XYZ file of C-alpha atoms in Angstrom:
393
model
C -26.602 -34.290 37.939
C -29.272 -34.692 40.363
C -29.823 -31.376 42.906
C -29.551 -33.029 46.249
C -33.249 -33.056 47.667
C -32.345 -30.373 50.872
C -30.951 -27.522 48.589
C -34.059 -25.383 48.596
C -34.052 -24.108 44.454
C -32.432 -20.018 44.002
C -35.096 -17.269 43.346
C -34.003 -16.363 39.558
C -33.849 -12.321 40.595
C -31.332 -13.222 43.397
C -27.390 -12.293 42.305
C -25.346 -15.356 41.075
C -22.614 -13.228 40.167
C -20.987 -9.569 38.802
C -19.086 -9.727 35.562
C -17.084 -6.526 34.304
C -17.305 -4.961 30.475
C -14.304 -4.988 28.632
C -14.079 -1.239 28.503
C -13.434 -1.133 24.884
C -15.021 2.299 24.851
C -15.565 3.530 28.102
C -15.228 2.887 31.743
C -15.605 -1.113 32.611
C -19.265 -1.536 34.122
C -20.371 -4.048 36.791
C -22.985 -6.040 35.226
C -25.403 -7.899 37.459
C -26.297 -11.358 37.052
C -28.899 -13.688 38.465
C -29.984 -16.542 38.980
C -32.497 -16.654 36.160
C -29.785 -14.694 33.912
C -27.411 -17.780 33.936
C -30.678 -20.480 33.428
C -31.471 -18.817 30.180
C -28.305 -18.749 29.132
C -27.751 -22.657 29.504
C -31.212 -23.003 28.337
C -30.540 -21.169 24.694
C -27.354 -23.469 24.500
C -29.102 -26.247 25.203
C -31.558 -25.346 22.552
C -29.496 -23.922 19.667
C -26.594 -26.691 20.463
C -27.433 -29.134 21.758
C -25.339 -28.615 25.200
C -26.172 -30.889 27.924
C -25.317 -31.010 31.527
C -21.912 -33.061 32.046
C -20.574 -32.394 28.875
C -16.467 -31.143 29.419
C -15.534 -28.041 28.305
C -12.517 -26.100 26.946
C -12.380 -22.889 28.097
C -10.673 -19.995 26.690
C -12.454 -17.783 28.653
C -12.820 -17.740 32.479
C -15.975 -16.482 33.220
C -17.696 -18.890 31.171
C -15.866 -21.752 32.874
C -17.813 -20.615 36.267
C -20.630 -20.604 34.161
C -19.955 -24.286 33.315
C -19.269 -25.419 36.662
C -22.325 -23.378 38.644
C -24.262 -25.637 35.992
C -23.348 -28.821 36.652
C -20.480 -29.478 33.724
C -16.621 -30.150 34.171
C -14.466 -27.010 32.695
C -10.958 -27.598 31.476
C -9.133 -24.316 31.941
C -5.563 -23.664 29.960
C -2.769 -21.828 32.070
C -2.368 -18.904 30.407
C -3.056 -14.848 31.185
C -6.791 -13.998 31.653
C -5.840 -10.550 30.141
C -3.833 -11.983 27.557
C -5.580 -14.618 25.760
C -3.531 -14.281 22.783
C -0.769 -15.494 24.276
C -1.764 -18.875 25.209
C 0.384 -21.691 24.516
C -1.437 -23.184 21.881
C 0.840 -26.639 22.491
C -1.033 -27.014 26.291
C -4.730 -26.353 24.697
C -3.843 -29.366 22.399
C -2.509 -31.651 25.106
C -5.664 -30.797 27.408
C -7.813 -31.445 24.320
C -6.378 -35.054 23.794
C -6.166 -35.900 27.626
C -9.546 -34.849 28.507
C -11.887 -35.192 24.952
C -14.308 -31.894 25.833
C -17.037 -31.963 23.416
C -17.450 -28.336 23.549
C -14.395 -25.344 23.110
C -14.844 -21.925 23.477
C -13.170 -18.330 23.940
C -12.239 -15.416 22.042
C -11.032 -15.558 18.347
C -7.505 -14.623 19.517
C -7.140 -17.626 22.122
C -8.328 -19.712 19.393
C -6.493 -18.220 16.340
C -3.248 -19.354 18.080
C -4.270 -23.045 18.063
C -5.155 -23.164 14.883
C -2.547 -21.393 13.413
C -0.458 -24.132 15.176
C -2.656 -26.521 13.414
C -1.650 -24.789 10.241
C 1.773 -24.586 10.671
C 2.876 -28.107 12.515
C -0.250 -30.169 10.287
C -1.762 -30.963 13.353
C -5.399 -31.426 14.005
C -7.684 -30.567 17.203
C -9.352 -33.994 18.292
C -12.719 -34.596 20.132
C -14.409 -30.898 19.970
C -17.888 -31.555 18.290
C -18.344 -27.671 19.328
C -16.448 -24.217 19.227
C -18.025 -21.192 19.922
C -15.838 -17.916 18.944
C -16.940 -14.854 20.737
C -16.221 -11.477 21.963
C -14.976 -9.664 19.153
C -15.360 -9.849 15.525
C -14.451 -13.346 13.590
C -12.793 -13.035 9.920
C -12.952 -15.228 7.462
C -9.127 -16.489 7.807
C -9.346 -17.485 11.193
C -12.033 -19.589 10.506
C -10.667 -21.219 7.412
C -7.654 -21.931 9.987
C -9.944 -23.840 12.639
C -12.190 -25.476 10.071
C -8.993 -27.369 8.595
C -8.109 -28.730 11.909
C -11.110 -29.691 13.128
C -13.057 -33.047 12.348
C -15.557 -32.518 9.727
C -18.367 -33.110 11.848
C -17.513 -30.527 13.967
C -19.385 -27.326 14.209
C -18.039 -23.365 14.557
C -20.083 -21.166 15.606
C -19.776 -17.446 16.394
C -22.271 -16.277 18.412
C -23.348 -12.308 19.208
C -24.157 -10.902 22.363
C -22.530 -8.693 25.261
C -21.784 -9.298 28.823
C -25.143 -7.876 29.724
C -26.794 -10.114 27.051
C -25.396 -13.627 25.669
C -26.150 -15.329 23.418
C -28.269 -12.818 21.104
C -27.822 -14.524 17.600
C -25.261 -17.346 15.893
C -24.683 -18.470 12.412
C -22.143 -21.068 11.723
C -18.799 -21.036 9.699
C -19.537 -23.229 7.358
C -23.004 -20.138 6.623
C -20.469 -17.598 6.923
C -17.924 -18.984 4.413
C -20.725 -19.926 1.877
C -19.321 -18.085 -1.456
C -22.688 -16.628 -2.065
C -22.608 -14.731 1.477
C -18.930 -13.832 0.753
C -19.738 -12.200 -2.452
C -22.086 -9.728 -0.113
C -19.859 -9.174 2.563
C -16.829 -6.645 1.708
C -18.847 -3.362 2.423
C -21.812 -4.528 4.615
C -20.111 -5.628 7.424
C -20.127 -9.168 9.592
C -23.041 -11.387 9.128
C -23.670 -12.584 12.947
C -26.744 -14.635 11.679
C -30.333 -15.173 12.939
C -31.503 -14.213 16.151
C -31.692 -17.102 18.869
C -35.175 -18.883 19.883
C -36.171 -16.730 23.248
C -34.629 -13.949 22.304
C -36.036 -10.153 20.769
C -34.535 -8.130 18.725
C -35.117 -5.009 17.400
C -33.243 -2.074 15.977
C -33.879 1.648 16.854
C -32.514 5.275 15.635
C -29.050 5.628 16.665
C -28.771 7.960 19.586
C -26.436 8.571 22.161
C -28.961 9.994 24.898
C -30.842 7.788 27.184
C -34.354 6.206 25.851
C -37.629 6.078 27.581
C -40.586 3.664 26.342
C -42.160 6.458 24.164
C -38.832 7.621 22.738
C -38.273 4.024 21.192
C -39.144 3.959 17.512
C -37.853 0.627 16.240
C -36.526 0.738 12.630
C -38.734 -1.761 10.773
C -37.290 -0.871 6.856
C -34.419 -3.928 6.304
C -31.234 -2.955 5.343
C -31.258 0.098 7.332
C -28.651 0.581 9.967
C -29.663 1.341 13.693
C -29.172 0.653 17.173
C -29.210 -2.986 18.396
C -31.897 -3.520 21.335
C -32.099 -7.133 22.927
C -35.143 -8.168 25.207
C -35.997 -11.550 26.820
C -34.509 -13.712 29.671
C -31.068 -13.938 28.914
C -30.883 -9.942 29.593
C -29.014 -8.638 32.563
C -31.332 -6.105 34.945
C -28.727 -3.384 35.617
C -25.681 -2.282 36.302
C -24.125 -2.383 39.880
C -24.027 0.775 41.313
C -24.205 2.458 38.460
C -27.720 4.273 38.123
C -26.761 6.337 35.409
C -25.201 3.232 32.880
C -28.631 1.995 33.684
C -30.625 5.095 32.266
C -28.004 5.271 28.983
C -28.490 0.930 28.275
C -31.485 0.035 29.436
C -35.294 0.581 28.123
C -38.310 -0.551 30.329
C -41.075 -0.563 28.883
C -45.133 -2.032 30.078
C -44.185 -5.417 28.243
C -40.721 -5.912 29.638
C -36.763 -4.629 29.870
C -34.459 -3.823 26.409
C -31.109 -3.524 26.750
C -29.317 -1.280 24.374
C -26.349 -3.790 23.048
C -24.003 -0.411 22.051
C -23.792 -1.697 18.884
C -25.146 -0.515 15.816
C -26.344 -3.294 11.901
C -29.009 -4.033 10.314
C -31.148 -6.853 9.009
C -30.836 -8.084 5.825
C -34.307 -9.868 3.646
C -33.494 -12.919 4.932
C -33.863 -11.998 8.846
C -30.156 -12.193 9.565
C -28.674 -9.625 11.762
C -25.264 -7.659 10.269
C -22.713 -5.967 12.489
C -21.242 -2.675 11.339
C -19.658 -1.492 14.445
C -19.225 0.426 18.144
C -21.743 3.219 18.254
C -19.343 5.211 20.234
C -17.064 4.618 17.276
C -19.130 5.501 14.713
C -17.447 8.964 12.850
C -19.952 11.704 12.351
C -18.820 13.753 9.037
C -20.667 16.495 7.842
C -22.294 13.830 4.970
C -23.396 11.496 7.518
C -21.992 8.300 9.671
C -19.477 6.237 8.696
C -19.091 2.723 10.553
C -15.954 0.624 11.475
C -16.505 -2.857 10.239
C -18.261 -1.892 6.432
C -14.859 0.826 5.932
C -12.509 -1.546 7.524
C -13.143 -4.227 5.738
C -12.322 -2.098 2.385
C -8.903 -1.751 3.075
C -8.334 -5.292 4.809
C -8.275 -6.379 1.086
C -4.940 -5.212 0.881
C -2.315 -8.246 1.211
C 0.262 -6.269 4.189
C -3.244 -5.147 6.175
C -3.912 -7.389 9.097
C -5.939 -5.198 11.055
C -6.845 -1.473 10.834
C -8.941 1.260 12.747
C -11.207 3.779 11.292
C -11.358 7.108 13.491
C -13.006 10.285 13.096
C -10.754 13.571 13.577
C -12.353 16.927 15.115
C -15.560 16.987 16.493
C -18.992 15.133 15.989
C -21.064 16.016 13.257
C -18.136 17.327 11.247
C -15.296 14.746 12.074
C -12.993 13.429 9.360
C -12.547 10.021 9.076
C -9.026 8.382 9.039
C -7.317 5.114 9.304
C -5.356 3.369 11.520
C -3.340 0.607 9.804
C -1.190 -1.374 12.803
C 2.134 -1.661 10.876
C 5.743 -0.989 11.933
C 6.034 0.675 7.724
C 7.334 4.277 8.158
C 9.143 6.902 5.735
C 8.966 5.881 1.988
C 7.672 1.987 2.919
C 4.937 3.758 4.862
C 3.807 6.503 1.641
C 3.967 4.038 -0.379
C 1.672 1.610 1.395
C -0.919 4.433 2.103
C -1.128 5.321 -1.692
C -2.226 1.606 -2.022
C -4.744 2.399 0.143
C -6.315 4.800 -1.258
C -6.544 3.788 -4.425
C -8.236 1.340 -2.573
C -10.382 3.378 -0.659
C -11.159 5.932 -3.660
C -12.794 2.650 -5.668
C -15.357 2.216 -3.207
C -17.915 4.625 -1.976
C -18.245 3.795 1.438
C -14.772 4.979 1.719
C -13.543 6.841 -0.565
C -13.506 10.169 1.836
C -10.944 8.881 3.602
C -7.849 10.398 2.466
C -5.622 10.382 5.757
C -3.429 7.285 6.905
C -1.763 6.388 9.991
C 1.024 3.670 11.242
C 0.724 2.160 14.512
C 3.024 -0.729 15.507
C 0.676 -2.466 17.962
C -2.932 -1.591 18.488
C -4.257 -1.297 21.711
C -6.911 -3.866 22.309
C -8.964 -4.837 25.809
C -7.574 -7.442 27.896
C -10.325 -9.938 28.119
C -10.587 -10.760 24.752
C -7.271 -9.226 23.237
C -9.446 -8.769 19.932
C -11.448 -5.296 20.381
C -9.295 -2.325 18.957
C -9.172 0.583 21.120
C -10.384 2.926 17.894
C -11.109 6.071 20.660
C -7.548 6.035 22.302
C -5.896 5.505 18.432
C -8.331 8.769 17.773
C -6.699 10.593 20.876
C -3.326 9.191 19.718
C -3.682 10.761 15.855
C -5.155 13.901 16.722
C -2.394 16.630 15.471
C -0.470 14.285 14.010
C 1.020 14.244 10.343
C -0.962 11.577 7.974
C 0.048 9.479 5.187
C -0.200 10.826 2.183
C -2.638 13.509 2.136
C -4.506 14.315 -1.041
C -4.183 12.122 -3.743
């Protein structure tokens, strides 16, 4: 697509658009976009994937379909929900997929879990996509075992990291992330999200939930050592709108350029790759240190009748105990019984084994963009007072 020659070109700090947080764990924030914002995003697709102007796209996820249209490509959007992704009809993203052959898909693992569990269960197979990009909430290993059977073999899967105020940050594909020798390495260190994207900085600092001047920032240069996330370069979002005080918590300036604080906390490994352990706001504080969501979770996900679960922390910070939410409809005897399980599993391992309280929840509440990210702070309000499963062993 050729600009026509009397459209004068945008100034890249002039505002494109306003996207909104999830709200996962807080209030939703107005992030503010520009011009330059959505050229460095095309720009690291183009590099890491190969993406080119014109190419059709399936989108799961609106926001990104704008994104494909302000830059010159045709987006193919399902009818289903914006809030509920997981609902889609999986039958219509197949139809589109034959009728219109996008080389690229993408959306949240939930949008695309349905399809290919349809896949799975009807033997069918998802034509044309040479791409799919999962995003926006953690990917497991079964959903991508799912996709990977139903797509061609020369398609690629790739689940890239970022935020709304910074996308992409890092990818790594599925075929990296279901590589037996990274398996082996991955029940108690969390989700590999894979090596940091050309353009893009990235640097972990101490975990802290007060704001962070230039002097205060002491990145954590020891691998395998779990901080902050901090992202710098183009692709990074200026500020919030309106919101002065979200700007002094996320963002850093500093004489050599803007970090934003991603909210999330991992580590590197030797090899450079980045690993995802969780929410910092959902991080539990016991008296023996922090505990983190995705290394604990993943513990008890082992367990055959455990789908998802949430860790929580109970009582206040620095001296919380940690729990777990398991969504299941299991209650009396079915529901002792299963929590016993549990922690015999948790007991084996000793990123977990001080978690001693379990708790049933039928359906977890999740944010409505992606339908993926667990509301762990509202399942902490919910359990607070509440009887456990089974107590002490």
């Amino acid at each position: 697509m050729t600009p026509a020659a009397d459209v004068p070109e945008p100034d890249p700090a002039a505002v494109i658009a306003i996207g909104f947080t999830t709200g996962s764990t807080g209030v939703p924030k107005g992030v503010v976009y520009s011009h330059g914002n959505y050229a460095a995003q095309f720009a690291v697709l183009q590099r890491q994937f190969g993406l080119q102007i014109g190419d059709v796209t399936l989108a799961g996820y609106v926001p990104h379909a704008i994104l494909c249209v302000c830059l010159g490509s045709t987006a193919v959007v399902p009818h289903f929900h914006p809030a509920r992704p997981a609902s889609v009809d999986p039958r219509q993203v197949l139809d589109l997929i034959a009728r219109y052959r996008p080389a690229l898909g993408l959306g949240s693992p939930a949008f695309w879990d349905r399809v290919g569990t349809h896949c799975e269960q009807h033997g069918q197979r998802i034509a044309a996509l040479r791409l799919l990009l999962l995003f926006g909430a953690e990917v497991h290993e079964d959903i991508l075992q799912r996709l990977r059977a139903a797509l061609p073999d020369e398609a690629a899967i790739h689940t890239p990291y970022g935020s709304t105020e910074a996308q992409p940050v890092t990818t790594i594909s599925d075929r990296e992330l279901l590589e037996p020798a990274l398996l082996t390495r991955r029940p108690e260190l969390g989700i590999c999200v894979g090596h940091v994207c050309e353009g893009i900085e990235v640097e972990l600092v101490q975990v802290s939930d007060a704001p962070l001047t230039a002097d205060d920032r002491q990145p954590i240069r020891t691998p395998a050592t779990i901080g902050e996330v901090t992202v710098r370069g183009a692709v990074v979002t200026a500020g919030y709108f309106a919101q002065p005080e979200q700007d002094r918590l996320h963002k850093i300036p500093t004489p050599s350029g803007l970090w934003h604080r991603m909210g999330d906390c991992g580590y590197f490994d030797a090899e450079g790759q980045l690993w995802f352990c969780g929410r910092k706001a959902e991080r539990v504080e016991t008296a023996t240190g922090p505990l983190f969501t995705e290394p604990c979770e993943r513990v008890f996900r082992r367990h055959p009748r455990v789908t998802r679960c949430a860790l929580i922390g109970l009582g206040e910070r620095g001296r919380q105990e940690p729990a777990l939410v398991v969504e299941s409809k299991a209650w009396g005897q079915e529901a002792e019984t299963l929590a016993r399980e549990l922690l015999l599993l948790g007991v084996a391992s000793p990123t977990t084994v001080g978690i001693r309280k379990f708790y049933f929840y039928p359906a977890f509440p999740v944010d409505v963009r992606h339908n993926a990210k667990i509301h762990r702070l509202t399942l902490a309000r919910w359990a607070a007072g509440r009887a456990s499963f089974p107590g002490e062993p």
